[in-house]
Short mmCIF file of C-alpha atoms in Angstrom, two decimals:
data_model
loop_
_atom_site.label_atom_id
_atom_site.label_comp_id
_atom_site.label_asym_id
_atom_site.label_seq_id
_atom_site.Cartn_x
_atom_site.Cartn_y
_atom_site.Cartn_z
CA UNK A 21 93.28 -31.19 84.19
CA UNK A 22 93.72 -35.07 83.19
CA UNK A 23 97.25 -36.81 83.03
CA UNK A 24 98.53 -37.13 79.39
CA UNK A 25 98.38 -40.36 78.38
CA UNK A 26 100.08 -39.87 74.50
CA UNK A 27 103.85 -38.81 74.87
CA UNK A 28 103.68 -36.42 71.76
CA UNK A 29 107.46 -35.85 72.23
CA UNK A 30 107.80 -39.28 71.57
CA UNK A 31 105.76 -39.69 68.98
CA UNK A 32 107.29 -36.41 67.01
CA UNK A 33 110.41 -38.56 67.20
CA UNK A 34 109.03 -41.62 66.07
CA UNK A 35 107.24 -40.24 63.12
CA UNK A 36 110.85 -37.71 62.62
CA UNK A 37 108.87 -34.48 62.90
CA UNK A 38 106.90 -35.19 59.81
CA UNK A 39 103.42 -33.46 61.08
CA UNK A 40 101.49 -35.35 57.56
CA UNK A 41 102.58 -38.41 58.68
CA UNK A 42 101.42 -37.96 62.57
CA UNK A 43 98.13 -36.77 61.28
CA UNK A 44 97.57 -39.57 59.46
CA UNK A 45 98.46 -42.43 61.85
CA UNK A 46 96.15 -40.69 64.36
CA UNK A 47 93.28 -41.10 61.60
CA UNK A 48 94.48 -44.56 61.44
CA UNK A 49 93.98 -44.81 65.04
CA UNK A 50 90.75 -43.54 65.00
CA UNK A 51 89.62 -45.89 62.61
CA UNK A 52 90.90 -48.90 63.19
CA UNK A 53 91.13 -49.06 67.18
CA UNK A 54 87.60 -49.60 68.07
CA UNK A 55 87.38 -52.54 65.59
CA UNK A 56 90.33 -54.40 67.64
CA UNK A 57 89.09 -53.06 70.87
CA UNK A 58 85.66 -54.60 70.29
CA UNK A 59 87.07 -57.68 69.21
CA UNK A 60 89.24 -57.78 72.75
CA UNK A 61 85.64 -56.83 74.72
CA UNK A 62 84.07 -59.79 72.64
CA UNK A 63 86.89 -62.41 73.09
CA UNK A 64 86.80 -61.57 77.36
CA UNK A 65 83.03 -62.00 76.89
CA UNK A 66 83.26 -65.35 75.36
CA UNK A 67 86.18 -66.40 77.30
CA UNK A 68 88.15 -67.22 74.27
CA UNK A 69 92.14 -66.98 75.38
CA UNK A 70 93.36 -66.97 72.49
CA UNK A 71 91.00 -64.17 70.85
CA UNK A 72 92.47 -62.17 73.70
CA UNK A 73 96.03 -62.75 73.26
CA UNK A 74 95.84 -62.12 69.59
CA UNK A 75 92.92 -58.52 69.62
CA UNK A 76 95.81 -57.52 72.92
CA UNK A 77 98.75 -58.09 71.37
CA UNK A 78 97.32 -55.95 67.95
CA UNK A 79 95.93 -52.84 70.49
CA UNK A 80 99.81 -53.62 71.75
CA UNK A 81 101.43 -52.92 68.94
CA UNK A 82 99.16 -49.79 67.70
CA UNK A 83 99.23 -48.20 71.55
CA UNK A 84 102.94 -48.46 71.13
CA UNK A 85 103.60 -46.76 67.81
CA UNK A 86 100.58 -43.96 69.36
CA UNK A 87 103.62 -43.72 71.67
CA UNK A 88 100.62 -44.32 74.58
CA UNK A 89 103.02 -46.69 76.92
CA UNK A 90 100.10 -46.52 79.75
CA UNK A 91 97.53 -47.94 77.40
CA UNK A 92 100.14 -50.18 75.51
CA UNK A 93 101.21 -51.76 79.11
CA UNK A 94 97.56 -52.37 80.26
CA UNK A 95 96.72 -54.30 76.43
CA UNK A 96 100.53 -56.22 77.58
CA UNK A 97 98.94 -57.01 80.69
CA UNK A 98 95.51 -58.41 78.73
CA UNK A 99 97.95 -60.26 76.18
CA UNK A 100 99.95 -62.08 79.16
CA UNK A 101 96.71 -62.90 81.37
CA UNK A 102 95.09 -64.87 78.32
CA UNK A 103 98.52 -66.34 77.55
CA UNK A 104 98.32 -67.97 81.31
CA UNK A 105 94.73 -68.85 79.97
CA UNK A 106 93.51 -66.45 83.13
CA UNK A 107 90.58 -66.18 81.03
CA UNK A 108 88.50 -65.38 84.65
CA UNK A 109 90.43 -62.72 86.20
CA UNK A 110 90.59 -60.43 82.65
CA UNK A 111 87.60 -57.90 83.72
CA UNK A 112 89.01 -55.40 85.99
CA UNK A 113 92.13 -55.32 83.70
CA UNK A 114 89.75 -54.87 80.87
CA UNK A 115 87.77 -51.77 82.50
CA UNK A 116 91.01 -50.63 82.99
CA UNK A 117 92.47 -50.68 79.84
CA UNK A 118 89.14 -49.00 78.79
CA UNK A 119 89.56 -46.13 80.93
CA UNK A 120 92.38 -45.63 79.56
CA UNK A 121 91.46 -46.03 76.28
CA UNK A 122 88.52 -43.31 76.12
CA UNK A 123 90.77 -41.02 77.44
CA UNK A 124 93.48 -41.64 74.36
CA UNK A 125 91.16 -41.05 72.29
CA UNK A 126 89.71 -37.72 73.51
CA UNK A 127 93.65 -36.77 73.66
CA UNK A 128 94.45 -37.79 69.85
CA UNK A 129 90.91 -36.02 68.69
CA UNK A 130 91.90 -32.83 70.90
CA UNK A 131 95.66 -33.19 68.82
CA UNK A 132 93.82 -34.16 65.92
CA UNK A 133 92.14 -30.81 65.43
CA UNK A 134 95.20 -28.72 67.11
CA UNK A 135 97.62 -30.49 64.38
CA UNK A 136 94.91 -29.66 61.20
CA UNK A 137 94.27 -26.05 62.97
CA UNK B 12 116.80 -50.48 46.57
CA UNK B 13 113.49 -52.53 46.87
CA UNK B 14 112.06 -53.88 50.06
CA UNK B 15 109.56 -55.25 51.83
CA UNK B 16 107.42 -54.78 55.07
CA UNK B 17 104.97 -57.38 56.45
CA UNK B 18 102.94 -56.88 59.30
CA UNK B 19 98.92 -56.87 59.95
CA UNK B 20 98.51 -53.97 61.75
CA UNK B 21 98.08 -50.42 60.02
CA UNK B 22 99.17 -48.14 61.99
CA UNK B 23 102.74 -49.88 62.01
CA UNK B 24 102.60 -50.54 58.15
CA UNK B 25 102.15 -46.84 57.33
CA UNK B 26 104.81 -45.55 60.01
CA UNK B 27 107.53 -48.58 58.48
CA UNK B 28 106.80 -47.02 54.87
CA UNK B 29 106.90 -43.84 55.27
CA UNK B 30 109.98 -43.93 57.36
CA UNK B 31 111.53 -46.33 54.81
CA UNK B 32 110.28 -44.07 51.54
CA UNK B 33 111.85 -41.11 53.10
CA UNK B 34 115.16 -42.98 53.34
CA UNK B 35 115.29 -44.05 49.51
CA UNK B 36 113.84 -47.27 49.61
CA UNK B 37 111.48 -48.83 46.93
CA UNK B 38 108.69 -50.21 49.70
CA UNK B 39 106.21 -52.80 48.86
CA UNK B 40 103.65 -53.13 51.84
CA UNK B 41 101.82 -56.63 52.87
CA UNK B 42 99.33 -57.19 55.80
CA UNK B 43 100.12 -60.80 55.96
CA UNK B 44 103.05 -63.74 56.71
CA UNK B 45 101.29 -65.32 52.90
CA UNK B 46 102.00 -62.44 50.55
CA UNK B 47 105.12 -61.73 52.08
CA UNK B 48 106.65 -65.31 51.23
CA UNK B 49 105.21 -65.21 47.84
CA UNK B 50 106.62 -61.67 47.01
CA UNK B 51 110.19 -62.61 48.45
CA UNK B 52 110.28 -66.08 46.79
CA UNK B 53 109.88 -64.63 43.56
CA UNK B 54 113.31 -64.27 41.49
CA UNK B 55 113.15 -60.78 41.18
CA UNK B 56 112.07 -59.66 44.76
CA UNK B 57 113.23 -57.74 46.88
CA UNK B 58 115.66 -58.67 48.80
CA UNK B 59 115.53 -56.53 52.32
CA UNK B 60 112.21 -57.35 54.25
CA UNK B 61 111.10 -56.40 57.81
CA UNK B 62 108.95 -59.07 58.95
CA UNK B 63 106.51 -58.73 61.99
CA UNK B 64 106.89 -61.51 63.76
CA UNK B 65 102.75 -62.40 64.56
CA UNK B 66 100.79 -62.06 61.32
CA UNK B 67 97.80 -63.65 59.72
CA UNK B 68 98.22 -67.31 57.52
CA UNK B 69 101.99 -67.31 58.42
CA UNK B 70 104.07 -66.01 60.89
CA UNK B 71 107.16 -63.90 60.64
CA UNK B 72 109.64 -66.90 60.97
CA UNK B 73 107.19 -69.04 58.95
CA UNK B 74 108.22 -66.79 56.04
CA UNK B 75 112.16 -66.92 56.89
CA UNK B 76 111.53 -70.59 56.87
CA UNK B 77 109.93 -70.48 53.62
CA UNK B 78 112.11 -68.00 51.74
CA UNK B 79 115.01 -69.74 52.71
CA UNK B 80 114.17 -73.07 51.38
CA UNK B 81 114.45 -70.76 47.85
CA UNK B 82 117.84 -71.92 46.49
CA UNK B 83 117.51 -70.54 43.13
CA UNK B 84 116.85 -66.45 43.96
CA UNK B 85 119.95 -64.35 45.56
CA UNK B 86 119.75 -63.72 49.23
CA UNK B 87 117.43 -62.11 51.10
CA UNK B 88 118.17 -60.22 54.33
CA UNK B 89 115.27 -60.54 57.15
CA UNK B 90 114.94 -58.77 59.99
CA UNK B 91 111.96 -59.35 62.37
CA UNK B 92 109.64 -57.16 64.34
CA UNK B 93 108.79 -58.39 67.53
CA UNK B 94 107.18 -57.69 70.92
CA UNK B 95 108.63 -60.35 72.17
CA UNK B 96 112.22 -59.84 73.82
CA UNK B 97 112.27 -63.24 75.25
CA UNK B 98 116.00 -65.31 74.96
CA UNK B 99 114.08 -68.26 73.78
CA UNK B 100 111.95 -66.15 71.35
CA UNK B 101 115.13 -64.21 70.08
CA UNK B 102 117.08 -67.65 68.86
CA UNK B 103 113.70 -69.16 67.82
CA UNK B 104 113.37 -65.99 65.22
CA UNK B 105 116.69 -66.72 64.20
CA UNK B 106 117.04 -70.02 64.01
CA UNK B 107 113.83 -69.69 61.32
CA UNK B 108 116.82 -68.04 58.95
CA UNK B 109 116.07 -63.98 60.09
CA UNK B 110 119.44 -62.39 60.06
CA UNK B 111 118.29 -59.50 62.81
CA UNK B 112 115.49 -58.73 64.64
CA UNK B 113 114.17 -55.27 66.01
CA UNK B 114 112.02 -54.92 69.25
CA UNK B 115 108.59 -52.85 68.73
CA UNK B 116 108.25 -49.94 68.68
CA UNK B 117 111.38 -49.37 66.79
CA UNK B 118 113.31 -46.09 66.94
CA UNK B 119 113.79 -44.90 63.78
CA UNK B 120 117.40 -44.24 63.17
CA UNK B 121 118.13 -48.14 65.00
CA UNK B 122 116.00 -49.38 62.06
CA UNK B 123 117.70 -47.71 59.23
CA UNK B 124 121.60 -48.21 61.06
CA UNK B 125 119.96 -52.39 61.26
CA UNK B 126 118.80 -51.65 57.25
CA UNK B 127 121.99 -50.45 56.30
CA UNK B 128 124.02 -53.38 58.09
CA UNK B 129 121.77 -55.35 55.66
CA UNK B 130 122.74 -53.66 52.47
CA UNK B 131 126.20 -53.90 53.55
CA UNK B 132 125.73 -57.66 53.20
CA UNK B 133 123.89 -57.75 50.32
CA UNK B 134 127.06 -55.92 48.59
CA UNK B 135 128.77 -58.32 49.75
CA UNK B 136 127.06 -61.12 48.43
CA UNK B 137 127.04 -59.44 45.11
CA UNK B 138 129.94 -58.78 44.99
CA UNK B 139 131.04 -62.38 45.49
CA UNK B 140 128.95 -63.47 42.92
CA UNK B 141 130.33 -61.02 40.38
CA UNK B 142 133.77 -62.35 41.26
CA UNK B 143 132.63 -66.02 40.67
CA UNK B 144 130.94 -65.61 37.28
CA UNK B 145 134.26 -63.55 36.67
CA UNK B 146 136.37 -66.56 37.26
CA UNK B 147 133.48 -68.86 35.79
CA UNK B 148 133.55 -66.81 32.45
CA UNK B 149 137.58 -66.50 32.37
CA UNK B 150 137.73 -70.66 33.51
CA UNK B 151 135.56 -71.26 30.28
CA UNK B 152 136.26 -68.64 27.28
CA UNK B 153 139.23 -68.15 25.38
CA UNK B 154 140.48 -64.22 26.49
CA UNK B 155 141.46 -62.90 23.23
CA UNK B 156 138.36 -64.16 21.24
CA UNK B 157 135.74 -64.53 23.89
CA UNK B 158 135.16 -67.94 22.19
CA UNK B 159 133.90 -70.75 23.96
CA UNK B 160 138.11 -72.76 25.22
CA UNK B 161 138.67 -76.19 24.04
CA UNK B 162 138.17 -77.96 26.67
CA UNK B 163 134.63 -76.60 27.14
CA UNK B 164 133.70 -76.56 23.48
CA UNK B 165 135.12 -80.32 24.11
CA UNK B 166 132.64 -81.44 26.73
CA UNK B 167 129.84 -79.41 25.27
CA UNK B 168 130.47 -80.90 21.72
CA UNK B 169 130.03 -84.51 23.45
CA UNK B 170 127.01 -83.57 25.07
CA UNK B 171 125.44 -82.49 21.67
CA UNK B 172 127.00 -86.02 20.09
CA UNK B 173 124.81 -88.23 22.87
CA UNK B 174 121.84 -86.47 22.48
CA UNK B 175 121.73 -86.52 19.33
CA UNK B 176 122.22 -89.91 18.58
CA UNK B 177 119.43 -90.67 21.63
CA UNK B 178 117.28 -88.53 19.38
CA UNK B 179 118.19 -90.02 15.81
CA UNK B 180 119.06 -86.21 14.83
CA UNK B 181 122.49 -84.98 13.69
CA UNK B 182 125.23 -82.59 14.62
CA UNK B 183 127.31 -80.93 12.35
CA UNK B 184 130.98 -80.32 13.04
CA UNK B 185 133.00 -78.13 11.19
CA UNK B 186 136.84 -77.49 11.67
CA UNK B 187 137.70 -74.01 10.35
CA UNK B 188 141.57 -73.09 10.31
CA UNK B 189 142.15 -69.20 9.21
CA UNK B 190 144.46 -69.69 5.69
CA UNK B 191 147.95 -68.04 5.69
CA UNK B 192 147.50 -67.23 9.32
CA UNK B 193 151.45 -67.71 9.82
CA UNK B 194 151.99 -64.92 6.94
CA UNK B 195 149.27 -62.34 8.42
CA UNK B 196 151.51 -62.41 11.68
CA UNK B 197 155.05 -62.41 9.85
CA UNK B 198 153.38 -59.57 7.42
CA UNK B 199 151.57 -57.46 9.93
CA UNK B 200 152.27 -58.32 13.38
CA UNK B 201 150.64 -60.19 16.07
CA UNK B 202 149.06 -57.70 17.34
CA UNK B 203 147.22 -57.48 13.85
CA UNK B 204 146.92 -60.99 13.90
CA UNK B 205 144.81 -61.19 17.06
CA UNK B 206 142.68 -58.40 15.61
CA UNK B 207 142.44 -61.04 13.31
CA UNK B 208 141.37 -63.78 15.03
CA UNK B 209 138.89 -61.46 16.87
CA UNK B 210 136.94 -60.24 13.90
CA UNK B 211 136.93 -63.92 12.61
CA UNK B 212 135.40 -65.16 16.23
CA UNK B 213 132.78 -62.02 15.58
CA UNK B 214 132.03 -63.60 12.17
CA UNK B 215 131.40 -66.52 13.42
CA UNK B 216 129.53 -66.65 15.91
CA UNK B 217 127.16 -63.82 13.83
CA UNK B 218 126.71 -66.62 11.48
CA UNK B 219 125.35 -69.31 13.52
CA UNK B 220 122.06 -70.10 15.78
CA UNK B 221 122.05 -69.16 19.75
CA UNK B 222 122.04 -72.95 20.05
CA UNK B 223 125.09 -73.56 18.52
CA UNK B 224 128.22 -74.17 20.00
CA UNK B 225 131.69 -72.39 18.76
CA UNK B 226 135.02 -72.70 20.50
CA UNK B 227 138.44 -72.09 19.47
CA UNK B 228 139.79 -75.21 19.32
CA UNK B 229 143.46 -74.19 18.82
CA UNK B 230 146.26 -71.36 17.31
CA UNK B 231 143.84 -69.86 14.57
CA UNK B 232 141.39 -72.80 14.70
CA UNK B 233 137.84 -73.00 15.45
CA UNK B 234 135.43 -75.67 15.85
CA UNK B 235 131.60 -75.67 15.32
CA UNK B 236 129.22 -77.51 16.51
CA UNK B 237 125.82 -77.01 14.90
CA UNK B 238 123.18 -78.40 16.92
CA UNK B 239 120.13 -80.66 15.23
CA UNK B 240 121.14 -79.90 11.65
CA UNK B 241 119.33 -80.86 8.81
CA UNK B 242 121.77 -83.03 6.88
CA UNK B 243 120.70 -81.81 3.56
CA UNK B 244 121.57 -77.81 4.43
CA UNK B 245 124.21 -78.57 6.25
CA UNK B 246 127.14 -77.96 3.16
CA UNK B 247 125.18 -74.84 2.76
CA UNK B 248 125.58 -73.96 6.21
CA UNK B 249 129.12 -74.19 6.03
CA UNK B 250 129.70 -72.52 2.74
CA UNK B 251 127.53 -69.56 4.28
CA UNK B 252 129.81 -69.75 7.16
CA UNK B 253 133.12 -69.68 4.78
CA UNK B 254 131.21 -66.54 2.72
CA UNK B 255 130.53 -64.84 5.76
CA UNK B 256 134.20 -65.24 6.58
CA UNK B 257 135.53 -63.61 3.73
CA UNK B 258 133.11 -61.63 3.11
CA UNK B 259 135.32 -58.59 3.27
CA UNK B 260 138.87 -58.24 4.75
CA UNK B 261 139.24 -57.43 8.37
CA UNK B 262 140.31 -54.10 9.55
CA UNK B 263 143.17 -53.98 11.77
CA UNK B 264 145.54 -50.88 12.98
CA UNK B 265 147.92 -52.55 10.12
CA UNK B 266 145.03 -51.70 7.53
CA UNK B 267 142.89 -54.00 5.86
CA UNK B 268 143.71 -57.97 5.78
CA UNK B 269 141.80 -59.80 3.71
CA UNK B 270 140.64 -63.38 5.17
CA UNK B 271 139.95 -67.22 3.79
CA UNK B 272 138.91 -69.99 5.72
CA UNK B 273 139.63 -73.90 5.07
CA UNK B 274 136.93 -75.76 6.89
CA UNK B 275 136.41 -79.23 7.24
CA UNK B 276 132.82 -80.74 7.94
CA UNK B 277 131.55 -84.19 9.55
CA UNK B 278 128.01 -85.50 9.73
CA UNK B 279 127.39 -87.18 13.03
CA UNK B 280 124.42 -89.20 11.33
CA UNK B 281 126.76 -90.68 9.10
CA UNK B 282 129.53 -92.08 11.36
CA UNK B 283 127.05 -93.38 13.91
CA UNK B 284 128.34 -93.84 18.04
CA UNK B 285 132.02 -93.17 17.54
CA UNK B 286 134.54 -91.41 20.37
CA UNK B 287 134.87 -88.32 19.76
CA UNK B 288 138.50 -88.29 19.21
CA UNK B 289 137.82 -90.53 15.82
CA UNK B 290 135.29 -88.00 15.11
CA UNK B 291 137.72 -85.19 15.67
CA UNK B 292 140.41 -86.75 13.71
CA UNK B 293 138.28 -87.13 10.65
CA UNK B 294 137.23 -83.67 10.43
CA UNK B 295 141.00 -82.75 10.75
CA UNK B 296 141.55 -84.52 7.48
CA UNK B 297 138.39 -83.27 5.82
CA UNK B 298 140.16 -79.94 6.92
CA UNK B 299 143.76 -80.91 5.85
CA UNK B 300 142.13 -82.08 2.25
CA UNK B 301 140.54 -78.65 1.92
CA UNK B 302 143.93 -76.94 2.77
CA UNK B 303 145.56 -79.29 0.01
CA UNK B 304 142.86 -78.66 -2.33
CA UNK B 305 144.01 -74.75 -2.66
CA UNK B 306 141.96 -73.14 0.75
CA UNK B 307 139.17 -70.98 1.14
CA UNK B 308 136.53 -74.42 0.55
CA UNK B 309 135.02 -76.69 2.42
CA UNK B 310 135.56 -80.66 2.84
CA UNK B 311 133.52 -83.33 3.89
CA UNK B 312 134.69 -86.00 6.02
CA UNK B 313 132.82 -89.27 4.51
CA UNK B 314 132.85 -92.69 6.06
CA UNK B 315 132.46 -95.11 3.65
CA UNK B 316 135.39 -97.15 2.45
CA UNK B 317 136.31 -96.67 -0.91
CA UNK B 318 134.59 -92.98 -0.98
CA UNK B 319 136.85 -90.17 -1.98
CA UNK B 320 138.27 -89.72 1.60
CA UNK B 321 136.57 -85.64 0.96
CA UNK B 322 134.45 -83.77 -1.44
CA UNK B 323 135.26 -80.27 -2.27
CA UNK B 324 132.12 -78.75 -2.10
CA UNK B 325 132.26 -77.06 -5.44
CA UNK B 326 129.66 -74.05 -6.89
CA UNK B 327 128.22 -77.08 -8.88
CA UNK B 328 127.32 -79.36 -5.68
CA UNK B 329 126.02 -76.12 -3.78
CA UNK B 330 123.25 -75.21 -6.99
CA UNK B 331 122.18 -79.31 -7.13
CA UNK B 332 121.69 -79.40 -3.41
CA UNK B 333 119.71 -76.24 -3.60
#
């Protein structure tokens, strides 16, 4: 069985129980996190620092409300190496933060259809 | 209450409103630094916002800066969102004019306790404000007519004098003084009498333009000022203003009281640049000559030597300068 990497606890208390609202920032999610995350994959590619700090610090912010602190930490991590202008050492952190990312989102789809069961 | 969230990203928009809606407030949503300033600049805005602190076109304290430059709107309470816990980024988001700032994500209840905190000084504000037009209104009006006081009706009547003679146009000044006055207080009471002098101020100030000025300019007189006034209506003007005076009698706990009024009038045109007090003095003895000539009519204060010193405006000179 794979690790949990969505506190739903957390984000039940962040949202104040409403089960409407969860629903819909996880469709939110859905939608709008593979735009940024391409945009993050494209700005590594290009070696653009600043593309990087800004597409990280957005997945940041989302990751955070998600209440996904793993995932959140690893786009942190992404933010503060193109912030240094480490523009070189940002693929293993990447593939990382990847990883982590495909398993988010099979965890939100699996809540996804558990929450509009 | 109204309020404001900025920030770019979605996900936190919708949690911020929601939250926010379900707490009672009226929340206008922005995905950029741009619309935020424009929205909380405007005079009726709100006035609570919750800022991220990195958005598109202008940043979180970009739009403190900006909405504080606004002197003419009341105040608006900031609080930024930010990732950034920093020392140095904490007194830079402050020192842009935010009042608070929350650290992402936000816990719910911390953001409405920081929310409240900022309707607490909001009150506050408003409530000072209240208590200086309070003091503004009671420093400028007369309390038992609500009339313009004399020393304001003064300054505002020497205002109107200079522009109009920068403007070649004329003010009219009348001098009305309630007849028998004394006897309405010795026959009915004070307390009748300021009913009085209430319903006259009513009367008034019913028959004149927004525009123009009236104060009470002592015991049971009033003075007029009636702004960019066509010299040729403006003995009708006054007689209206006499009619509408005693047009019926006033009434008072004491019963009815009928009511006159002697008023002297003055033609700025015709006196040309003249201190006021000269001008003030002359009315006062076009009013005096309309007392003497039997109340309840208007004088004219005239200029010229050798001219009657006032003309009772009689029912024969109102029909010929009809």
């Amino acid at each position: 069985m794979s690790r949990s990497v969505i506190d739903l606890d957390e984000l039940m208390a962040r949202v104040e129980n409403d089960r409407d609202l969860m629903r819909d920032l996880m469709l939110i999610f859905k939608e709008e996190f593979p735009r940024h995350e391409e945009a993050l994959r494209e700005a590594v590619a290009s070696q653009d620092a600043s593309g990087v700090v800004g597409a990280a610090h957005t997945l940041k912010g989302m990751l955070s409300n998600m209440a996904a602190a793993e995932a959140a930490a690893a786009a942190a991590c992404l933010e503060q190496l193109g912030r240094d202008g480490e523009i070189t050492k940002l693929g293993e952190p990447l593939a990382q933060f990847e990883k982590i990312a495909e398993e988010l989102t099979r965890q939100i789809d699996l809540c996804l259809a558990e929450v509009s069961a | 209450m109204k309020m404001l969230i900025a920030d770019d990203e979605l996900t936190s928009r919708r949690l911020l409103q929601r939250t926010l809606e379900r707490a009672g407030y009226e929340v206008t949503a922005v995905e950029n630094g741009r619309f935020a300033a424009d929205e909380l600049c405007k005079l009726d805005g709100p006035r609570l916002a919750l800022l991220d602190w990195v958005m598109p076109e202008l940043d979180g304290p970009g739009v403190c800066r900006e909405v504080r430059k606004q002197k003419e709107r009341s105040y608006v309470y900031m609080v930024l969102l930010t990732s950034r816990e920093k020392k140095e980024d904490v007194v830079a988001g402050l020192g842009s004019g935010a009042d608070d700032y929350l650290t992402k994500p936000f816990d719910p209840e911390e953001l409405k306790a920081r929310l409240r905190t900022g309707m607490r000084i909001l009150d506050l504000e408003d409530r000072l404000i209240e208590a200086r037009e309070q003091m503004r209104y009671q420093a400028t009006h007369d309390p038992l007519t609500s009339l313009w006081n004399r020393g304001v009706i003064m300054e505002m009547l020497e205002r109107e004098l200079a522009r109009s003679e920068r403007e070649g146009k004329c003010t009219a000044i009348l001098l009305g003084d309630l007849d028998h006055f004394k006897s309405i207080n010795d026959t009915y009471g004070h307390l009748a009498g300021d009913e009085v002098l209430k319903e006259a101020a009513r009367r008034l100030l019913s028959s004149v333009r927004s525009y123009d000025f009236v104060g009470r300019y002592g015991g049971e007189e009033i003075l007029v000022a009636l702004n960019n006034c066509d010299p040729a209506y403006a003995f009708l003007r006054a007689e209206d203003i006499r009619k509408t005076l005693a047009a019926r009698p006033v009434d008072t706990l004491a019963g009815p009281i009928p009511i006159t009024m002697s008023i002297g009038l003055l033609l700025s045109q015709q006196w040309g640049r003249q201190p006021i007090k000269n001008l003030l003095n002359e009315v006062d003895a076009a009013l005096y000559a309309a007392k003497h000539a039997g109340r309840n009519c208007v004088k004219i204060a005239s200029p010229k030597v050798g001219d009657p010193p006032a003309r009772e405006l009689t029912a024969e000179a109102v029909r010929r300068a009809r």
